[in-house]
Coordinates of C-alpha atoms in Angstrom, one line a residue:
M46 CA 0.0 0.0 0.0
G47 CA 2.9 2.3 0.7
T48 CA 4.1 2.0 -2.8
L49 CA 0.7 2.7 -4.2
D50 CA 0.4 5.8 -2.0
T51 CA 3.7 7.0 -3.3
V52 CA 2.6 6.5 -6.9
S53 CA -0.7 8.3 -6.2
I54 CA 1.1 11.3 -4.6
G55 CA 3.5 11.4 -7.5
I56 CA 0.6 11.5 -10.0
L57 CA -1.1 14.2 -7.9
L58 CA 2.0 16.4 -7.8
A59 CA 2.6 15.9 -11.6
A60 CA -1.0 16.9 -12.4
I61 CA -0.7 20.0 -10.2
V62 CA 2.5 21.1 -11.9
I63 CA 0.8 20.6 -15.4
L64 CA -2.3 22.5 -14.2
A65 CA -0.1 25.3 -12.9
G66 CA 1.7 25.4 -16.2
I67 CA -1.6 25.8 -18.2
L68 CA -2.8 28.6 -15.9
S69 CA 0.6 30.2 -15.8
S70 CA 0.4 31.3 -19.4
V71 CA -2.7 33.5 -18.5
I72 CA -0.8 35.0 -15.5
A73 CA 2.3 35.6 -17.5
M74 CA 0.3 37.4 -20.3
R75 CA -1.3 39.7 -17.7
F76 CA 1.8 40.6 -15.7
G77 CA 4.6 40.0 -18.2
A78 CA 6.6 38.0 -15.7
P79 CA 9.2 35.4 -16.6
L80 CA 7.2 32.6 -15.0
L81 CA 9.6 29.9 -16.0
V82 CA 11.7 31.2 -13.1
V83 CA 8.8 30.2 -10.8
F84 CA 9.0 26.6 -12.1
L85 CA 12.7 26.5 -11.6
L86 CA 12.3 27.6 -8.0
L87 CA 9.4 25.1 -7.7
G88 CA 11.7 22.3 -8.6
M89 CA 14.2 23.5 -5.9
L90 CA 11.4 23.7 -3.3
A91 CA 10.3 20.2 -4.2
G92 CA 13.9 18.9 -4.0
E93 CA 15.8 17.3 -1.2
A94 CA 16.5 20.7 0.5
G95 CA 12.9 21.9 0.2
P96 CA 9.7 21.2 2.2
L97 CA 8.7 18.1 0.0
G98 CA 12.2 16.6 0.3
I99 CA 12.1 14.7 -2.9
Q100 CA 15.4 12.8 -3.5
F101 CA 16.2 13.3 -7.2
D102 CA 19.6 12.9 -8.7
D103 CA 18.8 11.0 -12.0
V104 CA 20.9 13.0 -14.4
K105 CA 20.2 10.5 -17.2
T106 CA 16.5 10.9 -17.1
T107 CA 16.9 14.7 -16.9
Y108 CA 19.1 14.6 -20.0
I109 CA 16.6 12.5 -22.0
V110 CA 13.7 14.7 -21.0
G111 CA 15.7 17.8 -21.8
S112 CA 16.7 16.5 -25.2
V113 CA 13.1 15.7 -26.1
A114 CA 11.9 19.1 -24.8
L115 CA 14.7 21.0 -26.6
A116 CA 13.9 19.1 -29.9
L117 CA 10.2 20.1 -29.6
I118 CA 11.1 23.7 -28.8
L119 CA 13.4 24.0 -31.8
F120 CA 10.8 22.3 -34.1
D121 CA 8.2 24.8 -32.9
G122 CA 10.6 27.7 -33.5
G123 CA 11.2 26.5 -37.1
L124 CA 7.4 26.1 -37.6
H125 CA 6.9 29.8 -36.8
T126 CA 9.7 31.1 -39.0
K127 CA 8.9 32.1 -42.5
F128 CA 11.4 31.5 -45.4
A129 CA 11.2 35.2 -46.3
T130 CA 12.2 36.1 -42.7
F131 CA 14.9 33.4 -42.7
R132 CA 16.4 34.6 -46.0
S133 CA 16.3 38.3 -45.2
V134 CA 18.5 38.0 -42.1
L135 CA 20.3 34.7 -42.9
A136 CA 23.8 36.2 -42.9
P137 CA 23.7 38.3 -39.7
A138 CA 21.7 35.7 -37.8
T139 CA 23.9 32.8 -38.7
T140 CA 27.0 34.8 -37.9
L141 CA 25.6 35.5 -34.4
A142 CA 24.6 31.9 -34.0
T143 CA 28.1 30.6 -34.9
I144 CA 30.9 33.1 -34.5
G145 CA 28.8 35.0 -31.9
V146 CA 28.5 31.9 -29.7
V147 CA 32.3 31.4 -29.9
I148 CA 33.0 35.0 -29.0
T149 CA 30.6 34.9 -26.1
A150 CA 32.1 31.7 -24.8
A151 CA 35.7 33.0 -25.2
L152 CA 35.0 36.3 -23.4
T153 CA 33.1 34.5 -20.5
A154 CA 35.9 32.0 -20.0
P155 CA 38.4 34.5 -18.4
A156 CA 35.8 35.5 -15.7
T157 CA 35.2 31.8 -14.9
H158 CA 39.0 31.1 -14.9
Y159 CA 39.8 33.9 -12.4
L160 CA 36.7 33.7 -10.2
F161 CA 36.7 29.9 -9.8
G162 CA 40.3 28.9 -10.5
L163 CA 39.3 26.5 -13.3
D164 CA 41.7 25.6 -16.1
W165 CA 41.1 27.4 -19.4
V166 CA 39.4 24.5 -21.2
A167 CA 36.9 24.0 -18.3
S168 CA 36.3 27.7 -18.2
L169 CA 35.6 27.7 -22.0
L170 CA 33.2 24.9 -21.4
V171 CA 31.3 27.0 -18.9
G172 CA 31.2 29.8 -21.5
A173 CA 29.8 27.4 -24.2
V174 CA 27.1 26.2 -21.8
V175 CA 25.7 29.6 -21.3
A176 CA 26.4 31.1 -24.7
S177 CA 23.1 30.3 -26.4
T178 CA 19.9 32.4 -26.1
D179 CA 16.3 31.4 -25.4
A180 CA 14.0 32.4 -28.2
A181 CA 10.8 31.2 -26.5
A182 CA 11.5 33.3 -23.4
V183 CA 12.3 36.4 -25.4
F184 CA 9.3 36.4 -27.7
F185 CA 6.8 35.3 -25.0
L186 CA 7.8 38.3 -22.8
L187 CA 7.8 40.8 -25.7
H188 CA 4.3 39.5 -26.7
A189 CA 3.1 39.7 -23.1
R190 CA 4.0 43.4 -23.0
G191 CA 2.3 44.1 -26.3
L192 CA 5.5 45.2 -28.0
R193 CA 6.1 44.9 -31.7
L194 CA 9.8 44.9 -32.6
R195 CA 11.1 46.5 -35.8
P196 CA 11.0 43.8 -38.4
R197 CA 14.7 43.4 -39.0
V198 CA 15.5 43.2 -35.3
A199 CA 12.7 40.7 -34.7
A200 CA 13.8 38.5 -37.6
T201 CA 17.4 38.5 -36.5
L202 CA 16.5 37.5 -32.9
E203 CA 14.1 34.9 -34.2
V204 CA 16.6 33.1 -36.5
E205 CA 19.6 33.5 -34.2
S206 CA 17.8 32.1 -31.2
G207 CA 16.5 29.1 -33.2
S208 CA 19.8 28.3 -34.8
N209 CA 22.4 29.0 -32.1
D210 CA 21.3 26.1 -29.9
P211 CA 22.7 23.4 -32.2
F212 CA 26.1 25.1 -32.4
A213 CA 26.2 25.6 -28.6
V214 CA 25.4 21.9 -28.2
F215 CA 28.2 20.9 -30.6
M216 CA 30.7 23.2 -28.9
T217 CA 29.7 21.8 -25.4
L218 CA 30.0 18.2 -26.5
L219 CA 33.4 18.9 -28.2
L220 CA 34.8 20.5 -25.1
V221 CA 33.5 17.7 -22.9
Q222 CA 35.1 15.1 -25.2
Y223 CA 38.4 17.1 -25.0
L224 CA 38.4 17.1 -21.2
M225 CA 37.7 13.3 -21.2
L226 CA 40.0 12.2 -24.0
G227 CA 42.7 14.9 -24.4
D228 CA 43.9 16.7 -27.4
L229 CA 41.8 16.6 -30.6
P230 CA 43.3 17.5 -34.0
V231 CA 41.9 20.6 -35.7
Q232 CA 41.0 18.7 -38.8
T233 CA 39.0 16.2 -36.8
V234 CA 37.0 19.0 -35.2
L235 CA 36.3 20.7 -38.5
A236 CA 35.4 17.3 -40.1
R237 CA 33.0 16.5 -37.3
L238 CA 31.4 19.9 -37.5
A239 CA 30.9 19.7 -41.2
T240 CA 29.5 16.2 -40.9
E241 CA 27.0 17.2 -38.2
I242 CA 25.8 20.2 -40.2
A243 CA 25.5 18.3 -43.5
L244 CA 23.7 15.3 -42.0
G245 CA 21.5 17.4 -39.8
S246 CA 20.5 19.6 -42.7
L247 CA 19.8 16.7 -45.0
V248 CA 17.8 14.7 -42.5
G249 CA 15.9 17.8 -41.4
M250 CA 14.8 19.0 -44.9
L251 CA 14.0 15.5 -46.1
G252 CA 12.1 14.7 -42.9
G253 CA 10.1 18.0 -43.1
R254 CA 9.2 17.3 -46.7
A255 CA 8.0 13.8 -45.7
I256 CA 5.8 15.2 -42.9
V257 CA 4.1 17.5 -45.5
I258 CA 3.5 14.7 -47.9
V259 CA 2.0 12.4 -45.3
L260 CA -0.3 15.2 -43.9
N261 CA -1.6 16.2 -47.4
R262 CA -1.9 12.7 -49.0
L263 CA -2.9 10.4 -46.2
G264 CA -6.4 10.7 -44.7
L265 CA -5.4 10.8 -41.0
S266 CA -8.3 10.8 -38.6
Q267 CA -9.4 14.1 -37.2
G268 CA -7.2 15.1 -34.2
L269 CA -4.2 12.9 -35.2
H270 CA -2.5 15.5 -37.4
A271 CA -0.8 17.3 -34.5
P272 CA 0.4 14.2 -32.6
F273 CA 1.7 12.8 -35.8
V274 CA 3.8 15.9 -36.5
M275 CA 5.1 16.0 -32.9
T276 CA 6.1 12.4 -33.0
S277 CA 7.7 12.8 -36.5
A278 CA 9.8 15.6 -35.2
L279 CA 11.2 13.4 -32.5
V280 CA 11.9 10.6 -35.1
I281 CA 13.8 13.2 -37.2
Y282 CA 15.8 14.1 -34.2
G283 CA 16.6 10.5 -33.4
V284 CA 17.6 9.6 -36.9
A285 CA 19.9 12.6 -37.3
A286 CA 21.5 12.0 -33.9
S287 CA 21.9 8.2 -34.7
L288 CA 23.8 9.1 -37.9
H289 CA 26.1 11.4 -35.9
G290 CA 24.4 14.5 -37.4
S291 CA 23.0 17.4 -35.5
G292 CA 19.6 16.3 -34.3
F293 CA 18.7 19.8 -33.0
L294 CA 19.6 21.4 -36.4
A295 CA 17.6 18.7 -38.1
V296 CA 14.4 19.4 -36.1
Y297 CA 14.7 23.2 -36.6
L298 CA 15.0 22.8 -40.4
A299 CA 12.2 20.2 -40.4
G300 CA 9.9 22.7 -38.6
L301 CA 11.0 25.4 -41.1
A302 CA 10.0 23.1 -44.0
V303 CA 6.6 22.2 -42.5
G304 CA 5.8 25.7 -41.5
N305 CA 6.4 27.2 -45.0
R306 CA 4.2 24.7 -47.0
P307 CA 0.4 24.5 -47.0
T308 CA -0.7 21.5 -45.0
R309 CA -3.9 20.1 -43.6
A310 CA -4.9 21.2 -40.1
H311 CA -2.0 23.7 -40.1
R312 CA -3.5 25.9 -37.4
S313 CA -4.4 23.1 -35.1
I314 CA -0.8 21.7 -35.5
V315 CA 0.7 25.1 -34.6
S316 CA -1.6 25.6 -31.6
F317 CA -0.9 22.0 -30.4
L318 CA 2.9 22.5 -30.8
D319 CA 2.8 25.8 -29.0
A320 CA 1.1 24.2 -26.0
V321 CA 3.4 21.2 -26.0
T322 CA 6.4 23.5 -26.2
W323 CA 5.2 25.5 -23.2
M324 CA 4.7 22.4 -21.2
A325 CA 8.0 20.9 -22.3
Q326 CA 9.8 24.0 -20.9
I327 CA 8.0 23.8 -17.6
V328 CA 8.8 20.1 -17.2
M329 CA 12.4 20.7 -18.0
F330 CA 12.7 23.6 -15.6
V331 CA 11.1 21.6 -12.8
L332 CA 13.5 18.7 -13.3
L333 CA 16.5 21.0 -13.5
G334 CA 15.4 22.7 -10.3
L335 CA 15.2 19.3 -8.6
L336 CA 18.8 18.6 -9.5
V337 CA 20.0 21.8 -7.8
S338 CA 21.5 21.8 -4.3
P339 CA 20.7 25.2 -2.7
A340 CA 23.5 24.8 -0.1
R341 CA 26.0 24.2 -2.9
I342 CA 24.7 27.2 -4.9
V343 CA 25.2 29.5 -1.8
D344 CA 28.8 28.6 -1.6
S345 CA 29.5 29.7 -5.2
L346 CA 26.9 32.4 -5.5
L347 CA 29.1 35.5 -5.6
P348 CA 31.5 34.4 -8.2
S349 CA 28.6 33.0 -10.3
L350 CA 27.0 36.4 -10.2
G351 CA 30.3 37.8 -11.5
V352 CA 30.2 35.4 -14.4
A353 CA 26.5 36.4 -15.1
A354 CA 27.5 40.1 -15.1
V355 CA 30.4 39.6 -17.5
L356 CA 28.2 37.6 -19.8
M357 CA 25.4 40.2 -19.9
L358 CA 27.5 43.4 -19.9
I359 CA 30.7 42.4 -21.8
A360 CA 30.6 39.1 -23.6
R361 CA 27.2 39.2 -25.3
P362 CA 27.4 42.9 -26.2
A363 CA 30.9 42.4 -27.7
A364 CA 29.8 39.4 -29.7
V365 CA 26.8 41.3 -31.1
M366 CA 28.8 44.4 -31.9
L367 CA 31.5 42.5 -33.7
C368 CA 29.1 40.2 -35.6
L369 CA 26.5 42.8 -36.7
T370 CA 28.8 45.7 -37.6
P371 CA 29.4 44.5 -41.2
F372 CA 25.6 44.3 -41.8
G373 CA 24.8 47.9 -41.2
F374 CA 22.7 47.6 -38.0
H375 CA 22.1 50.8 -36.1
W376 CA 23.8 51.1 -32.7
R377 CA 20.5 51.1 -31.0
E378 CA 19.5 47.8 -32.7
K379 CA 22.8 46.2 -31.7
L380 CA 22.5 47.4 -28.1
F381 CA 19.0 46.0 -27.9
I382 CA 19.9 42.6 -29.4
S383 CA 22.8 42.5 -26.9
W384 CA 20.4 43.0 -24.0
V385 CA 17.8 40.6 -25.3
G386 CA 20.2 37.6 -25.1
L387 CA 18.2 35.9 -22.4
R388 CA 19.5 32.6 -21.1
G389 CA 17.0 29.8 -20.6
A390 CA 16.5 26.1 -20.1
V391 CA 19.1 25.2 -22.8
G392 CA 22.0 26.6 -20.7
I393 CA 21.0 24.4 -17.6
F394 CA 20.4 21.5 -19.9
L395 CA 23.8 21.7 -21.4
A396 CA 25.3 22.0 -17.9
S397 CA 23.8 18.5 -17.2
I398 CA 26.1 16.9 -19.8
P399 CA 29.3 17.2 -17.6
L400 CA 27.2 15.7 -14.8
L401 CA 26.1 12.8 -17.0
V402 CA 29.6 11.8 -18.1
G403 CA 31.1 12.4 -14.6
L404 CA 33.6 15.2 -15.3
P405 CA 35.5 16.5 -12.3
R406 CA 33.7 19.4 -10.6
A407 CA 30.8 18.9 -12.9
S408 CA 28.3 20.1 -10.2
L409 CA 30.1 23.4 -10.3
F410 CA 29.4 23.9 -14.0
F411 CA 25.7 23.1 -13.3
D412 CA 25.5 25.6 -10.4
I413 CA 27.1 28.4 -12.4
A414 CA 24.7 27.8 -15.3
F415 CA 21.8 27.8 -12.9
V416 CA 22.7 31.2 -11.4
V417 CA 23.4 32.7 -14.8
V418 CA 20.0 31.6 -16.2
L419 CA 18.2 32.8 -13.1
V420 CA 19.8 36.2 -13.1
S421 CA 19.3 36.6 -16.9
L422 CA 15.6 35.8 -16.7
L423 CA 15.0 38.0 -13.7
I424 CA 17.0 41.1 -14.7
Q425 CA 16.9 41.0 -18.5
G426 CA 13.4 39.4 -18.6
W427 CA 11.8 42.2 -16.5
T428 CA 13.5 45.0 -18.4
L429 CA 12.9 44.0 -22.0
G430 CA 10.0 46.4 -22.4
V431 CA 11.9 49.3 -20.9
A432 CA 14.9 48.6 -23.1
A433 CA 12.7 48.3 -26.3
R434 CA 11.0 51.6 -25.6
W435 CA 14.1 53.5 -24.5
L436 CA 16.0 52.4 -27.6
H437 CA 13.0 53.0 -29.9
I438 CA 13.3 49.4 -31.2
A439 CA 9.7 48.6 -30.7
F440 CA 6.5 50.5 -31.4
S441 CA 5.6 51.5 -27.9
R442 CA 1.8 51.5 -28.5
F443 CA 0.2 48.5 -26.8
D444 CA -1.3 46.0 -29.1
P445 CA -4.3 44.2 -27.5
I446 CA -4.1 40.4 -27.5
L447 CA -6.4 39.3 -30.3
R448 CA -8.3 36.1 -30.2
R449 CA -8.4 34.8 -33.8
V450 CA -10.4 31.7 -34.8
E451 CA -8.9 29.8 -37.7
L452 CA -10.8 27.0 -39.5
D453 CA -9.3 24.7 -42.1
L454 CA -11.5 24.0 -45.1
P455 CA -11.3 20.3 -46.3
G456 CA -10.7 19.7 -49.9
Q457 CA -8.2 22.5 -50.5
L458 CA -5.1 24.0 -48.9
A459 CA -5.0 27.6 -50.2
Q460 CA -7.6 29.3 -48.0
E461 CA -9.2 29.2 -44.6
L462 CA -11.9 30.8 -42.5
V463 CA -10.6 33.4 -40.1
G464 CA -13.0 34.7 -37.4
Y465 CA -12.8 37.8 -35.1
R466 CA -15.0 39.6 -32.6
V467 CA -15.1 43.0 -34.2
G468 CA -14.2 45.9 -31.9
A469 CA -15.6 49.4 -32.0
K470 CA -12.2 51.1 -32.7
S471 CA -10.9 48.7 -35.3
P472 CA -9.9 50.1 -38.8
Y473 CA -12.6 47.9 -40.3
I474 CA -15.4 49.5 -38.3
R475 CA -14.0 53.0 -38.2
R476 CA -12.8 53.4 -41.7
G477 CA -14.4 50.5 -43.7
I478 CA -11.0 49.1 -44.6
L479 CA -10.6 45.5 -45.7
P480 CA -8.0 43.9 -48.0
S481 CA -9.4 42.8 -51.3
W482 CA -8.1 39.2 -50.7
A483 CA -10.4 38.8 -47.7
K484 CA -14.1 38.0 -48.3
L485 CA -16.7 38.3 -45.6
M486 CA -18.6 34.9 -45.4
L487 CA -20.5 34.7 -42.1
V488 CA -21.6 37.0 -39.3
I489 CA -22.8 35.9 -35.8
R490 CA -24.9 38.6 -34.3
N491 CA -26.9 38.1 -31.1
E492 CA -26.3 34.3 -31.3
T493 CA -27.8 34.2 -34.8
V494 CA -25.7 33.0 -37.7
L495 CA -26.1 35.2 -40.8
V496 CA -24.5 35.0 -44.3
A497 CA -22.8 38.1 -45.6
T498 CA -25.9 39.3 -47.6
E499 CA -28.2 38.9 -44.6
A500 CA -25.9 40.7 -42.2
G501 CA -25.4 43.9 -44.1
N502 CA -22.8 46.1 -42.6
V503 CA -20.7 44.5 -39.8
R504 CA -21.4 46.1 -36.4
E505 CA -19.5 46.4 -33.2
G506 CA -19.6 43.2 -31.2
D507 CA -20.3 41.0 -34.2
H508 CA -18.3 37.8 -34.7
A509 CA -17.2 38.0 -38.4
Y510 CA -15.7 35.2 -40.4
F511 CA -13.6 35.9 -43.5
L512 CA -12.3 33.7 -46.3
A513 CA -8.6 34.5 -46.7
P514 CA -5.4 32.9 -48.1
L515 CA -3.6 30.8 -45.6
E516 CA -0.4 32.8 -45.6
K517 CA -2.2 36.2 -45.4
A518 CA -4.7 35.4 -42.7
P519 CA -2.7 36.8 -39.8
A520 CA -2.4 40.1 -41.6
L521 CA -6.1 40.6 -40.9
D522 CA -5.3 41.2 -37.3
R523 CA -4.3 44.8 -38.0
F524 CA -7.7 45.5 -39.6
L525 CA -9.8 43.9 -36.9
V526 CA -7.9 44.7 -33.7
D527 CA -9.6 47.1 -31.4
M528 CA -6.8 49.6 -31.5
P529 CA -7.0 52.6 -29.2
P530 CA -6.4 55.9 -31.1
P531 CA -3.2 57.8 -30.2
A532 CA -3.6 60.8 -27.9
A533 CA -1.5 63.0 -30.2
P534 CA -0.1 62.4 -33.7
D535 CA 3.3 61.1 -32.8
P536 CA 5.2 60.2 -36.0
R537 CA 6.7 57.1 -34.4
L538 CA 3.1 55.7 -33.9
L539 CA 1.5 56.5 -37.2
G540 CA 2.9 53.6 -39.3
D541 CA 0.6 50.7 -38.8
F542 CA 2.2 49.3 -42.0
F543 CA 5.3 50.4 -43.9
V544 CA 5.9 50.0 -47.7
A545 CA 8.6 51.1 -50.1
A546 CA 8.2 54.5 -51.8
D547 CA 8.5 52.9 -55.2
T548 CA 5.4 50.7 -54.6
P549 CA 2.7 51.5 -57.2
L550 CA -0.6 52.9 -56.0
G551 CA -2.4 50.0 -57.8
A552 CA -0.6 47.4 -55.7
L553 CA -1.4 49.4 -52.5
A554 CA -5.1 49.6 -53.4
E555 CA -5.3 45.9 -54.1
I556 CA -3.7 45.0 -50.7
Y557 CA -5.6 47.5 -48.5
G558 CA -8.9 47.8 -50.4
V559 CA -8.4 51.6 -51.2
E560 CA -10.3 53.0 -54.1
I561 CA -8.1 55.0 -56.6
A562 CA -8.5 56.2 -60.2
D563 CA -7.4 53.8 -62.9
A564 CA -5.0 56.4 -64.2
D565 CA -3.2 56.4 -60.9
A566 CA -2.6 52.7 -60.7
S567 CA 1.0 52.9 -62.0
T568 CA 1.9 56.0 -60.1
T569 CA 4.5 55.3 -57.3
L570 CA 4.0 56.5 -53.8
A571 CA 6.9 58.9 -54.2
E572 CA 5.4 60.4 -57.3
F573 CA 2.0 60.6 -55.6
F574 CA 3.5 62.6 -52.7
R575 CA 5.2 65.0 -55.2
Q576 CA 1.9 65.5 -57.1
R577 CA -0.1 66.2 -53.9
L578 CA 2.5 68.4 -52.2
G579 CA 3.9 70.2 -55.2
R580 CA 7.4 69.4 -54.0
S581 CA 9.6 66.5 -52.8
A582 CA 8.3 64.8 -49.7
R583 CA 9.8 65.6 -46.3
K584 CA 9.9 63.4 -43.3
D585 CA 6.5 63.3 -41.5
D586 CA 4.5 64.8 -44.4
L587 CA 1.0 63.4 -44.3
V588 CA -1.1 62.9 -47.5
P589 CA -4.7 61.5 -47.7
L590 CA -5.5 58.5 -49.9
G591 CA -9.1 57.4 -49.8
T592 CA -9.9 56.1 -46.4
I593 CA -6.3 56.0 -45.2
A594 CA -3.5 58.5 -44.8
L595 CA 0.1 58.1 -46.0
L596 CA 3.0 59.2 -43.9
A597 CA 6.5 60.1 -45.2
S598 CA 8.3 57.8 -42.8
K599 CA 11.9 57.8 -44.1
V600 CA 13.6 60.4 -46.4
S601 CA 17.2 59.9 -47.5
E602 CA 19.1 62.6 -49.4
G603 CA 15.9 64.3 -50.5
A604 CA 14.3 61.1 -51.8
L605 CA 11.4 59.4 -50.2
V606 CA 12.3 55.8 -49.1
T607 CA 9.6 54.4 -46.9
V608 CA 5.9 55.3 -46.5
G609 CA 3.8 54.5 -43.5
L610 CA 0.1 53.8 -43.7
R611 CA -2.1 55.2 -40.9
L612 CA -5.3 53.1 -40.5
A613 CA -6.7 54.2 -37.1
E614 CA -7.8 57.8 -36.7
P615 CA -8.8 59.5 -33.4
E616 CA -12.3 60.8 -33.5
P617 CA -12.6 64.6 -32.9
E618 CA -14.1 63.9 -29.5
D619 CA -11.1 61.7 -28.6
L620 CA -8.6 64.5 -29.1
P621 CA -7.3 66.1 -25.9
A622 CA -8.0 69.7 -25.1
P623 CA -5.2 71.9 -26.5
P624 CA -3.0 73.4 -23.9
A625 CA -3.2 77.1 -22.9
G626 CA -1.5 79.7 -25.2
W627 CA -2.6 81.0 -28.6
R628 CA 0.1 79.1 -30.5
A629 CA -1.0 75.8 -28.9
K630 CA -4.7 76.6 -29.6
L631 CA -4.0 77.5 -33.2
K632 CA -2.0 74.3 -33.6
G633 CA -4.8 72.2 -32.2
L634 CA -7.4 73.9 -34.5
V635 CA -5.3 73.2 -37.6
R636 CA -4.7 69.6 -36.5
R637 CA -8.5 69.0 -36.1
A638 CA -9.2 70.6 -39.4
W639 CA -6.6 68.5 -41.2
I640 CA -7.9 65.2 -39.6
E641 CA -11.4 66.1 -40.7
L642 CA -10.2 66.9 -44.2
V643 CA -8.3 63.6 -44.4
R644 CA -11.4 61.7 -43.3
Q645 CA -13.7 63.3 -45.8
R646 CA -11.3 62.8 -48.7

């Protein structure tokens, strides 16, 4: 009976942890807190030094669970990355993911060497363990705060975080092998690296393509698509690793291949993998917390904090500055990317490898990594929003979290039904704007289902369902989101969308549903500004176009480069009362008149 009671208590505790994980996503979205830290501490409290006193020192099980979790995390990361994004920042992101990891590890090593008295190879191993960043933590926290990063910065962080884990794993395993076996010839190291990359890439791309073929050609039962994809990702990881290729690179590329091809049940697969990834991180953090000895951490706390400080303030910034300088990044962008290098579960997972193989002082490597990750999540995690706004890397306007319903349509893969609850301040309601590629199909009003012809004009509070191309469906968010109007026309907040100045008006009208004269279809935006203004455009010039307004966002050497599209307008009653003083009053009057003129035209 005692054994049965132990099993029952174990099931109860596991269920409570899973339930807490499900509810934690809601809490994290509301408070923007790095809640993975909570599960790390929960593991410590449940461990032998905590109130529950669970004796857990099974490093092998932790490593297996960590490998599975990391494989799923990387596959999900590839699933969300678009080929266009991948190609646009391939050079800077891969430079950061390879050379950047080496530089970070190399600059962290001296701090470890002098603070802990480790030899140089062991110190470099510590640097390699904490060199990779955690994409899931970064983007979850940014999303929780409603921040939208500038596209190039977001793409670089996304691709770098997804691709630097395989290289960090390779570097860690190589240094562990060196400490165990002694000197390794350079040609052997390079040959092994090339083999891992080649085999991992081959298995990943072929495996991803195979997943797509099975999804689209075999009639899997409803509900089995997502479990099939998840299991296939683990098979791809296992095959690549068995062939001595990089299993982590393989699953990332497989996710990239699946996410960029039309497949059946695509949205349900993505939603399922997102949930599994979140749970995988929680389980991994709890297990890693169980392995930690608080008494041991206290003994090495101060020097570990020193390593964390060097990593955050010297090693990561230096690596980013050196790697991104050739690619023309602004210093603000480089500084932000430096600060966003959050460490996560991968660092502690890699620190379990020395424990697994029984290296001398392996527990010290684990303790250092634990402190570094904890400090990074607490300090950098809670200051991401402040850094983004201070450096003007993100649009500081809060974007409400939008609940989008996506329904696959059997028999075809090109389009889907996308549903929203329509808000009163959305561009669709306020300005009648809808892309030409989106077609209203159904409206649910007062619990009654209406076809588009029965519903008439969509009203506030309706649930509207649109037919849209699969790859364009998320773009509808910007038309349906209940976006609060700005209190004042701040140029940084006007551009809901940005397009190149050489874009023809015809293309713009097709995308955003704006009516223009046929004769203006071939006119570029730069020419349109010149015609309307009677001169070359200057930064922040505003020109009306149908139901929207165009903003001269970027002007270089007298030439218009980028145009912003303003979709949301404040109603006259929303405008704040102008401050005292005749100049301020006159400015407020002119502003109101201009907004009214833009709306009427």
